[in-house]
Amino acid sequence: MTKAKACLSIDGYQNYEVLPDAKLTADEKLLVYYEPLNYKAVVKDGKFVVHMTQDGQIRRKGEKAVLRSKKNLLDFEDKREDGFEWVFLRNSVALKGLPPGEYEYDIILRDEQNPGASATQSLSFRIVAAAVPSEKDRRDSARGRDR
């Protein structure tokens, strides 16, 4: 698979906005884009079919202990009459409850049309503390409610 990217948005094949420094708060979701490579398409009922499944897990950077994991986070199947030139996959991963720090998101992708074929990669990201509004911002917000 291609190198996974942490994104601000994903609008389609190779149409995404990268998240600067892969940095976000625990209230946000980690949005991930990647493209599988060398997958197998089989012909069923006159159409080409690809089928991939994916597990995801989060670890502290450099550690082996898994903090969170989700089996079959993604189950992608597509059928096309003229074959496949490209496929992209995306994940949206909740981070709620994770403290600030450096983490890795492991992608374990399986090609269901080719039993035993799998690929794994890790995407580094950082959780930062949510910005605390300044005293001026709190006053301005309170004034807005009084109007």
Short mmCIF file of C-alpha atoms in Angstrom, two decimals:
data_model
loop_
_atom_site.label_atom_id
_atom_site.label_comp_id
_atom_site.label_asym_id
_atom_site.label_seq_id
_atom_site.Cartn_x
_atom_site.Cartn_y
_atom_site.Cartn_z
CA MET A 1 0.00 0.00 0.00
CA THR A 2 1.07 3.58 -0.44
CA LYS A 3 2.30 5.54 2.57
CA ALA A 4 -0.72 6.44 4.70
CA LYS A 5 -1.39 10.12 5.30
CA ALA A 6 -3.17 11.87 8.17
CA CYS A 7 -5.65 14.27 6.56
CA LEU A 8 -7.85 17.27 7.26
CA SER A 9 -10.25 16.14 4.51
CA ILE A 10 -10.59 13.45 1.85
CA ASP A 11 -12.66 14.24 -1.24
CA GLY A 12 -11.73 11.34 -3.53
CA TYR A 13 -8.89 9.50 -5.23
CA GLN A 14 -5.66 11.46 -4.64
CA ASN A 15 -7.84 14.41 -3.59
CA TYR A 16 -7.09 15.07 0.08
CA GLU A 17 -5.68 17.77 2.32
CA VAL A 18 -2.83 16.61 4.56
CA LEU A 19 -3.05 17.38 8.29
CA PRO A 20 0.03 19.51 9.13
CA ASP A 21 2.45 17.65 11.41
CA ALA A 22 -0.24 14.92 11.89
CA LYS A 23 -1.24 16.81 15.05
CA LEU A 24 -4.76 16.85 16.52
CA THR A 25 -6.68 16.84 19.81
CA ALA A 26 -8.36 13.82 21.37
CA ASP A 27 -11.74 15.41 20.53
CA GLU A 28 -10.99 15.11 16.82
CA LYS A 29 -10.89 12.01 14.63
CA LEU A 30 -7.78 10.78 12.86
CA LEU A 31 -8.66 10.78 9.16
CA VAL A 32 -6.38 8.45 7.16
CA TYR A 33 -5.90 8.09 3.37
CA TYR A 34 -3.97 5.36 1.54
CA GLU A 35 -4.07 3.32 -1.65
CA PRO A 36 -3.76 -0.48 -1.70
CA LEU A 37 -1.28 -1.90 -4.21
CA ASN A 38 -0.98 -5.29 -5.95
CA TYR A 39 -4.45 -6.42 -4.91
CA LYS A 40 -6.22 -9.21 -6.73
CA ALA A 41 -9.40 -8.70 -8.75
CA VAL A 42 -11.45 -11.78 -9.63
CA VAL A 43 -14.20 -12.05 -12.24
CA LYS A 44 -17.68 -12.89 -10.88
CA ASP A 45 -20.84 -12.63 -12.95
CA GLY A 46 -18.97 -10.77 -15.68
CA LYS A 47 -17.57 -8.09 -13.35
CA PHE A 48 -14.18 -7.57 -11.76
CA VAL A 49 -14.40 -7.75 -7.98
CA VAL A 50 -11.93 -6.60 -5.31
CA HIS A 51 -12.46 -7.29 -1.62
CA MET A 52 -10.23 -6.06 1.20
CA THR A 53 -10.62 -5.94 4.96
CA GLN A 54 -8.61 -3.96 7.47
CA ASP A 55 -7.89 -3.96 11.18
CA GLY A 56 -6.61 -0.87 12.98
CA GLN A 57 -4.80 -0.40 16.27
CA ILE A 58 -3.25 2.44 18.24
CA ARG A 59 -0.03 2.24 20.25
CA ARG A 60 2.20 4.75 21.98
CA LYS A 61 5.03 5.56 19.60
CA GLY A 62 7.86 3.04 19.88
CA GLU A 63 5.90 0.68 22.16
CA LYS A 64 4.38 -2.69 21.32
CA ALA A 65 1.46 -2.63 23.76
CA VAL A 66 -1.80 -1.95 21.93
CA LEU A 67 -3.99 0.70 23.57
CA ARG A 68 -6.97 0.31 21.21
CA SER A 69 -7.79 -2.07 18.42
CA LYS A 70 -10.66 -2.65 16.03
CA LYS A 71 -10.98 -5.82 13.96
CA ASN A 72 -12.60 -5.41 10.54
CA LEU A 73 -12.60 -1.64 10.89
CA LEU A 74 -12.99 -1.58 7.12
CA ASP A 75 -14.65 -4.08 4.78
CA PHE A 76 -14.27 -2.81 1.21
CA GLU A 77 -15.74 -4.61 -1.77
CA ASP A 78 -16.22 -3.10 -5.22
CA LYS A 79 -17.38 -4.45 -8.58
CA ARG A 80 -16.61 -2.89 -11.94
CA GLU A 81 -17.21 -4.02 -15.49
CA ASP A 82 -13.95 -2.63 -16.88
CA GLY A 83 -11.48 -3.56 -14.12
CA PHE A 84 -9.61 -1.43 -11.61
CA GLU A 85 -7.04 1.23 -12.38
CA TRP A 86 -7.06 2.61 -8.83
CA VAL A 87 -8.60 2.16 -5.40
CA PHE A 88 -8.24 4.36 -2.33
CA LEU A 89 -9.25 3.61 1.24
CA ARG A 90 -9.93 5.88 4.18
CA ASN A 91 -10.33 5.50 7.92
CA SER A 92 -11.86 7.75 10.54
CA VAL A 93 -10.52 6.84 13.97
CA ALA A 94 -11.90 8.20 17.26
CA LEU A 95 -9.23 9.34 19.72
CA LYS A 96 -11.49 10.30 22.65
CA GLY A 97 -9.87 9.57 26.00
CA LEU A 98 -6.28 9.33 24.77
CA PRO A 99 -3.93 11.72 26.60
CA PRO A 100 -1.57 14.06 24.75
CA GLY A 101 1.48 12.29 23.36
CA GLU A 102 3.08 10.57 20.38
CA TYR A 103 1.21 7.60 18.89
CA GLU A 104 1.23 5.16 16.00
CA TYR A 105 -1.80 3.91 14.10
CA ASP A 106 -1.22 0.44 12.65
CA ILE A 107 -3.04 -0.48 9.45
CA ILE A 108 -3.36 -4.24 8.82
CA LEU A 109 -4.83 -4.73 5.33
CA ARG A 110 -5.90 -8.13 3.97
CA ASP A 111 -6.75 -9.03 0.36
CA GLU A 112 -9.77 -11.30 0.71
CA GLN A 113 -9.44 -12.41 -2.96
CA ASN A 114 -5.92 -13.68 -2.26
CA PRO A 115 -5.99 -15.61 1.06
CA GLY A 116 -2.92 -15.03 3.18
CA ALA A 117 -1.97 -11.81 1.37
CA SER A 118 -1.70 -8.90 3.78
CA ALA A 119 0.22 -5.68 4.29
CA THR A 120 0.92 -3.66 7.43
CA GLN A 121 2.15 -0.13 8.02
CA SER A 122 2.20 2.42 10.83
CA LEU A 123 1.25 6.09 10.68
CA SER A 124 2.73 8.37 13.34
CA PHE A 125 0.53 11.11 14.81
CA ARG A 126 0.48 13.38 17.83
CA ILE A 127 -2.33 14.24 20.22
CA VAL A 128 -2.06 17.72 21.74
CA ALA A 129 -4.07 19.33 24.51
CA ALA A 130 -7.09 21.31 23.33
CA ALA A 131 -6.45 25.04 23.33
CA VAL A 132 -7.88 26.76 26.39
CA PRO A 133 -9.75 29.96 25.44
CA SER A 134 -8.05 33.11 26.66
CA GLU A 135 -9.74 35.37 29.21
CA LYS A 136 -10.48 37.87 26.41
CA ASP A 137 -12.10 35.13 24.26
CA ARG A 138 -14.28 34.04 27.22
CA ARG A 139 -15.38 37.66 27.85
CA ASP A 140 -16.13 38.21 24.15
CA SER A 141 -18.13 34.98 24.03
CA ALA A 142 -20.12 35.99 27.15
CA ARG A 143 -20.89 39.41 25.63
CA GLY A 144 -22.17 37.73 22.48
CA ARG A 145 -24.64 35.71 24.55
CA ASP A 146 -25.89 38.84 26.35
CA ARG A 147 -26.99 40.52 23.11
#
